[in-house]
mmCIF file of C-alpha atoms in Angstrom:
data_model
loop_
_atom_site.group_PDB
_atom_site.id
_atom_site.type_symbol
_atom_site.label_atom_id
_atom_site.label_comp_id
_atom_site.label_asym_id
_atom_site.label_seq_id
_atom_site.Cartn_x
_atom_site.Cartn_y
_atom_site.Cartn_z
ATOM 1 C CA UNK A 1 48.591 -15.589 49.590
ATOM 2 C CA UNK A 2 50.748 -18.099 51.017
ATOM 3 C CA UNK A 3 51.682 -16.125 53.714
ATOM 4 C CA UNK A 4 52.521 -13.056 51.741
ATOM 5 C CA UNK A 5 51.768 -9.909 53.345
ATOM 6 C CA UNK A 6 52.260 -6.447 52.117
ATOM 7 C CA UNK A 7 51.773 -3.015 53.490
ATOM 8 C CA UNK A 8 50.318 -0.477 52.782
ATOM 9 C CA UNK A 9 47.054 -1.324 50.451
ATOM 10 C CA UNK A 10 47.366 1.899 48.597
ATOM 11 C CA UNK A 11 49.533 4.565 48.670
ATOM 12 C CA UNK A 12 49.194 8.259 46.800
ATOM 13 C CA UNK A 13 53.014 9.964 46.615
ATOM 14 C CA UNK A 14 53.622 13.215 45.285
ATOM 15 C CA UNK A 15 56.514 13.347 42.511
ATOM 16 C CA UNK A 16 60.186 13.187 44.463
ATOM 17 C CA UNK A 17 58.846 11.954 47.752
ATOM 18 C CA UNK A 18 60.345 8.571 48.791
ATOM 19 C CA UNK A 19 58.407 5.331 50.399
ATOM 20 C CA UNK A 20 58.940 1.899 51.075
ATOM 21 C CA UNK A 21 56.543 -0.907 50.367
ATOM 22 C CA UNK A 22 56.411 -3.570 52.970
ATOM 23 C CA UNK A 23 56.581 -7.427 52.516
ATOM 24 C CA UNK A 24 56.628 -10.402 54.400
ATOM 25 C CA UNK A 25 56.434 -13.736 54.333
ATOM 26 C CA UNK A 26 56.235 -16.285 57.572
ATOM 27 C CA UNK A 27 57.334 -19.548 55.579
ATOM 28 C CA UNK A 28 61.364 -19.050 56.286
ATOM 29 C CA UNK A 29 61.673 -19.006 51.460
ATOM 30 C CA UNK A 30 64.242 -18.474 50.655
ATOM 31 C CA UNK A 31 63.626 -16.842 47.259
ATOM 32 C CA UNK A 32 61.540 -13.510 47.246
ATOM 33 C CA UNK A 33 60.563 -10.872 44.189
ATOM 34 C CA UNK A 34 58.864 -7.530 43.706
ATOM 35 C CA UNK A 35 57.003 -7.345 39.959
ATOM 36 C CA UNK A 36 55.110 -3.924 39.228
ATOM 37 C CA UNK A 37 51.410 -5.085 36.722
ATOM 38 C CA UNK A 38 50.828 -2.410 34.128
ATOM 39 C CA UNK A 39 47.874 -2.524 31.818
ATOM 40 C CA UNK A 40 48.556 -4.496 28.567
ATOM 41 C CA UNK A 41 51.611 -5.521 30.753
ATOM 42 C CA UNK A 42 51.333 -8.396 32.431
ATOM 43 C CA UNK A 43 54.023 -8.554 35.511
ATOM 44 C CA UNK A 44 57.488 -7.199 35.028
ATOM 45 C CA UNK A 45 60.384 -8.607 37.416
ATOM 46 C CA UNK A 46 61.659 -5.663 39.545
ATOM 47 C CA UNK A 47 64.514 -6.672 41.731
ATOM 48 C CA UNK A 48 64.848 -10.419 43.364
ATOM 49 C CA UNK A 49 66.797 -11.797 46.607
ATOM 50 C CA UNK A 50 67.444 -15.627 46.943
ATOM 51 C CA UNK A 51 68.662 -14.940 50.528
ATOM 52 C CA UNK A 52 69.370 -13.126 53.288
ATOM 53 C CA UNK A 53 72.047 -10.392 51.606
ATOM 54 C CA UNK A 54 71.923 -11.490 48.289
ATOM 55 C CA UNK A 55 69.409 -9.186 46.120
ATOM 56 C CA UNK A 56 70.095 -8.947 42.305
ATOM 57 C CA UNK A 57 67.999 -7.077 39.627
ATOM 58 C CA UNK A 58 65.145 -7.970 37.374
ATOM 59 C CA UNK A 59 64.136 -6.997 33.946
ATOM 60 C CA UNK A 60 62.944 -2.779 35.108
ATOM 61 C CA UNK A 61 65.240 -2.122 38.102
ATOM 62 C CA UNK A 62 65.494 1.249 37.569
ATOM 63 C CA UNK A 63 64.301 3.770 40.327
ATOM 64 C CA UNK A 64 63.847 0.804 42.731
ATOM 65 C CA UNK A 65 66.243 -0.181 45.845
ATOM 66 C CA UNK A 66 65.554 -3.542 47.669
ATOM 67 C CA UNK A 67 67.737 -5.091 50.447
ATOM 68 C CA UNK A 68 66.910 -8.624 52.602
ATOM 69 C CA UNK A 69 68.762 -8.090 56.153
ATOM 70 C CA UNK A 70 66.395 -11.164 57.324
ATOM 71 C CA UNK A 71 65.163 -13.694 55.585
ATOM 72 C CA UNK A 72 60.927 -12.543 56.138
ATOM 73 C CA UNK A 73 61.494 -9.277 55.203
ATOM 74 C CA UNK A 74 61.966 -7.929 51.550
ATOM 75 C CA UNK A 75 61.386 -4.074 51.580
ATOM 76 C CA UNK A 76 61.177 -2.264 48.146
ATOM 77 C CA UNK A 77 61.948 1.476 48.077
ATOM 78 C CA UNK A 78 61.343 3.895 45.760
ATOM 79 C CA UNK A 79 63.813 6.963 46.475
ATOM 80 C CA UNK A 80 62.670 9.620 44.131
ATOM 81 C CA UNK A 81 59.008 8.794 42.909
ATOM 82 C CA UNK A 82 57.298 9.479 39.385
ATOM 83 C CA UNK A 83 54.389 9.598 37.623
ATOM 84 C CA UNK A 84 56.322 6.519 35.610
ATOM 85 C CA UNK A 85 55.961 4.614 38.994
ATOM 86 C CA UNK A 86 52.104 4.381 39.115
ATOM 87 C CA UNK A 87 51.181 1.028 39.079
ATOM 88 C CA UNK A 88 50.550 -2.604 41.092
ATOM 89 C CA UNK A 89 53.185 -3.832 43.150
ATOM 90 C CA UNK A 90 53.676 -7.738 43.782
ATOM 91 C CA UNK A 91 55.574 -9.148 46.315
ATOM 92 C CA UNK A 92 56.183 -12.645 45.665
ATOM 93 C CA UNK A 93 57.539 -16.258 47.439
ATOM 94 C CA UNK A 94 59.469 -17.607 44.530
ATOM 95 C CA UNK A 95 60.594 -20.820 43.326
ATOM 96 C CA UNK A 96 64.171 -21.562 43.208
ATOM 97 C CA UNK A 97 66.952 -24.287 43.129
ATOM 98 C CA UNK A 98 66.854 -27.650 40.940
ATOM 99 C CA UNK A 99 63.095 -27.961 41.213
ATOM 100 C CA UNK A 100 62.072 -24.122 40.546
ATOM 101 C CA UNK A 101 60.633 -25.021 36.955
ATOM 102 C CA UNK A 102 57.632 -26.759 38.318
ATOM 103 C CA UNK A 103 57.103 -25.033 41.249
ATOM 104 C CA UNK A 104 54.339 -22.137 42.041
ATOM 105 C CA UNK A 105 54.893 -18.888 42.364
ATOM 106 C CA UNK A 106 52.710 -17.134 45.584
ATOM 107 C CA UNK A 107 51.851 -13.650 45.509
ATOM 108 C CA UNK A 108 50.771 -11.661 47.468
ATOM 109 C CA UNK A 109 47.982 -9.146 47.718
ATOM 110 C CA UNK A 110 49.486 -6.078 46.016
ATOM 111 C CA UNK A 111 50.265 -2.199 46.897
ATOM 112 C CA UNK A 112 48.440 0.435 45.027
ATOM 113 C CA UNK A 113 51.042 3.061 44.174
ATOM 114 C CA UNK A 114 49.648 6.420 42.645
ATOM 115 C CA UNK A 115 52.226 9.153 41.654
ATOM 116 C CA UNK A 116 51.414 12.797 41.527
ATOM 117 C CA UNK B 1 63.783 -16.227 24.675
ATOM 118 C CA UNK B 2 60.765 -17.337 25.896
ATOM 119 C CA UNK B 3 57.456 -15.822 25.971
ATOM 120 C CA UNK B 4 53.783 -15.821 25.839
ATOM 121 C CA UNK B 5 51.188 -14.396 23.747
ATOM 122 C CA UNK B 6 47.493 -14.081 24.569
ATOM 123 C CA UNK B 7 45.296 -13.304 21.846
ATOM 124 C CA UNK B 8 42.429 -10.969 22.988
ATOM 125 C CA UNK B 9 42.860 -8.593 25.668
ATOM 126 C CA UNK B 10 38.911 -8.775 26.168
ATOM 127 C CA UNK B 11 36.606 -11.818 25.851
ATOM 128 C CA UNK B 12 32.749 -11.522 26.642
ATOM 129 C CA UNK B 13 30.639 -14.728 26.517
ATOM 130 C CA UNK B 14 27.261 -15.317 27.899
ATOM 131 C CA UNK B 15 26.579 -17.286 31.340
ATOM 132 C CA UNK B 16 26.265 -21.287 30.848
ATOM 133 C CA UNK B 17 28.748 -20.583 27.359
ATOM 134 C CA UNK B 18 31.955 -22.186 26.629
ATOM 135 C CA UNK B 19 35.818 -20.129 27.862
ATOM 136 C CA UNK B 20 38.278 -20.194 25.764
ATOM 137 C CA UNK B 21 41.165 -18.103 26.103
ATOM 138 C CA UNK B 22 43.811 -18.632 23.634
ATOM 139 C CA UNK B 23 47.884 -18.550 25.250
ATOM 140 C CA UNK B 24 51.040 -18.905 22.728
ATOM 141 C CA UNK B 25 54.456 -19.577 23.437
ATOM 142 C CA UNK B 26 57.951 -19.237 22.214
ATOM 143 C CA UNK B 27 60.412 -21.266 23.865
ATOM 144 C CA UNK B 28 63.932 -22.761 22.976
ATOM 145 C CA UNK B 29 63.534 -25.321 26.255
ATOM 146 C CA UNK B 30 60.971 -27.451 27.048
ATOM 147 C CA UNK B 31 58.329 -24.957 28.801
ATOM 148 C CA UNK B 32 56.621 -24.633 31.939
ATOM 149 C CA UNK B 33 54.093 -23.057 31.869
ATOM 150 C CA UNK B 34 50.977 -21.766 34.541
ATOM 151 C CA UNK B 35 47.335 -19.743 34.127
ATOM 152 C CA UNK B 36 46.866 -17.311 37.025
ATOM 153 C CA UNK B 37 43.135 -15.564 37.660
ATOM 154 C CA UNK B 38 42.950 -11.880 39.339
ATOM 155 C CA UNK B 39 40.012 -10.898 40.501
ATOM 156 C CA UNK B 40 39.333 -7.344 41.001
ATOM 157 C CA UNK B 41 41.337 -5.757 43.416
ATOM 158 C CA UNK B 42 43.163 -8.825 44.363
ATOM 159 C CA UNK B 43 46.476 -10.831 43.909
ATOM 160 C CA UNK B 44 46.662 -13.503 41.342
ATOM 161 C CA UNK B 45 45.974 -16.813 42.553
ATOM 162 C CA UNK B 46 47.060 -20.013 40.384
ATOM 163 C CA UNK B 47 44.718 -21.702 38.019
ATOM 164 C CA UNK B 48 46.848 -24.605 36.908
ATOM 165 C CA UNK B 49 50.589 -25.380 36.022
ATOM 166 C CA UNK B 50 51.465 -27.935 32.932
ATOM 167 C CA UNK B 51 55.108 -29.187 34.550
ATOM 168 C CA UNK B 52 55.422 -32.133 31.207
ATOM 169 C CA UNK B 53 53.594 -34.698 33.262
ATOM 170 C CA UNK B 54 50.093 -34.801 31.249
ATOM 171 C CA UNK B 55 49.155 -32.790 28.147
ATOM 172 C CA UNK B 56 45.917 -32.116 29.378
ATOM 173 C CA UNK B 57 45.834 -30.038 33.113
ATOM 174 C CA UNK B 58 42.783 -29.964 35.576
ATOM 175 C CA UNK B 59 42.794 -26.171 37.844
ATOM 176 C CA UNK B 60 40.330 -25.184 39.844
ATOM 177 C CA UNK B 61 36.593 -23.729 39.917
ATOM 178 C CA UNK B 62 36.023 -26.301 36.676
ATOM 179 C CA UNK B 63 39.176 -24.863 34.386
ATOM 180 C CA UNK B 64 41.866 -27.135 31.982
ATOM 181 C CA UNK B 65 43.712 -26.445 29.665
ATOM 182 C CA UNK B 66 45.591 -28.879 27.383
ATOM 183 C CA UNK B 67 49.041 -28.566 26.574
ATOM 184 C CA UNK B 68 50.270 -28.997 22.449
ATOM 185 C CA UNK B 69 53.548 -28.749 21.219
ATOM 186 C CA UNK B 70 52.758 -28.762 17.699
ATOM 187 C CA UNK B 71 51.163 -25.868 18.141
ATOM 188 C CA UNK B 72 53.252 -24.434 20.619
ATOM 189 C CA UNK B 73 49.695 -23.437 22.666
ATOM 190 C CA UNK B 74 47.630 -23.396 26.205
ATOM 191 C CA UNK B 75 44.827 -22.592 25.931
ATOM 192 C CA UNK B 76 42.725 -22.034 28.885
ATOM 193 C CA UNK B 77 39.231 -23.367 28.680
ATOM 194 C CA UNK B 78 35.372 -23.938 30.865
ATOM 195 C CA UNK B 79 32.866 -25.930 29.587
ATOM 196 C CA UNK B 80 30.323 -23.578 31.142
ATOM 197 C CA UNK B 81 30.995 -20.083 32.166
ATOM 198 C CA UNK B 82 29.496 -18.326 36.252
ATOM 199 C CA UNK B 83 29.180 -15.226 36.550
ATOM 200 C CA UNK B 84 31.981 -15.214 39.710
ATOM 201 C CA UNK B 85 34.092 -16.396 36.676
ATOM 202 C CA UNK B 86 34.358 -12.539 35.357
ATOM 203 C CA UNK B 87 38.342 -11.847 35.849
ATOM 204 C CA UNK B 88 41.024 -11.104 34.269
ATOM 205 C CA UNK B 89 43.333 -14.059 33.432
ATOM 206 C CA UNK B 90 47.090 -14.177 32.411
ATOM 207 C CA UNK B 91 49.096 -17.394 30.669
ATOM 208 C CA UNK B 92 53.267 -17.198 31.698
ATOM 209 C CA UNK B 93 55.878 -19.167 31.011
ATOM 210 C CA UNK B 94 59.242 -19.913 33.816
ATOM 211 C CA UNK B 95 62.616 -18.784 33.249
ATOM 212 C CA UNK B 96 65.540 -19.741 35.160
ATOM 213 C CA UNK B 97 67.878 -16.605 35.856
ATOM 214 C CA UNK B 98 70.679 -16.484 37.741
ATOM 215 C CA UNK B 99 73.157 -18.764 39.380
ATOM 216 C CA UNK B 100 70.558 -19.941 41.903
ATOM 217 C CA UNK B 101 67.930 -21.060 39.564
ATOM 218 C CA UNK B 102 65.763 -18.697 40.553
ATOM 219 C CA UNK B 103 62.342 -18.802 38.746
ATOM 220 C CA UNK B 104 61.492 -15.587 37.515
ATOM 221 C CA UNK B 105 57.512 -15.744 35.189
ATOM 222 C CA UNK B 106 57.075 -14.194 32.081
ATOM 223 C CA UNK B 107 53.857 -13.303 31.795
ATOM 224 C CA UNK B 108 51.796 -12.694 28.334
ATOM 225 C CA UNK B 109 50.018 -9.062 28.530
ATOM 226 C CA UNK B 110 46.285 -10.604 29.837
ATOM 227 C CA UNK B 111 42.343 -11.342 28.956
ATOM 228 C CA UNK B 112 39.782 -10.146 30.986
ATOM 229 C CA UNK B 113 36.775 -12.136 30.517
ATOM 230 C CA UNK B 114 33.301 -10.390 31.175
ATOM 231 C CA UNK B 115 30.486 -12.961 31.666
ATOM 232 C CA UNK B 116 26.712 -11.503 30.787
ATOM 233 C CA UNK B 117 23.503 -12.343 32.370
#
């Protein structure tokens, strides 16, 4: 997983509960992303970060918050979980900068989330 | 706008048979394309990528893909399927977003490969 770790591996929540999905990387990489994977839809970008203190929205940001206080950690927060957020979540070490188009995106092992 | 379309959500082949997974792209700029594989309950692993150096790209585990601009295609092939190839395969194109050129992957819908003994 190219140094990207995620916890927990699996989580069950009730509607309205909050939780934080953890993501950490040990490569001092600036650019990080969160994707969600849903059947028949591939992966879609939720939020991304280009460095400590800098985050931005992807294509499906609603219901999720992120922060980047350090380069190593990039947590994803669900403030009030909904059944529509049942998905598999992947954190990724993301290409950025001048040669970004040719570089590889490396994904963590994923967190499976079930919201009842 | 950039997008990819994978033809066939499920493909079934016999062990030893040719594997062909189809991907077509749409892009207003020269595309950089990727194939990822996902084994059950695991993350995504890069199989191969096209970055314009060569139109025939060789990847891991005996897979290869050919970039055909005239057909806007980037199909994934393997001459002889193995049971261990059973997985979900994703084609993706990279889109650079934001002022910092962050690489966002645009994924196809995925194709599940079943390998029969």
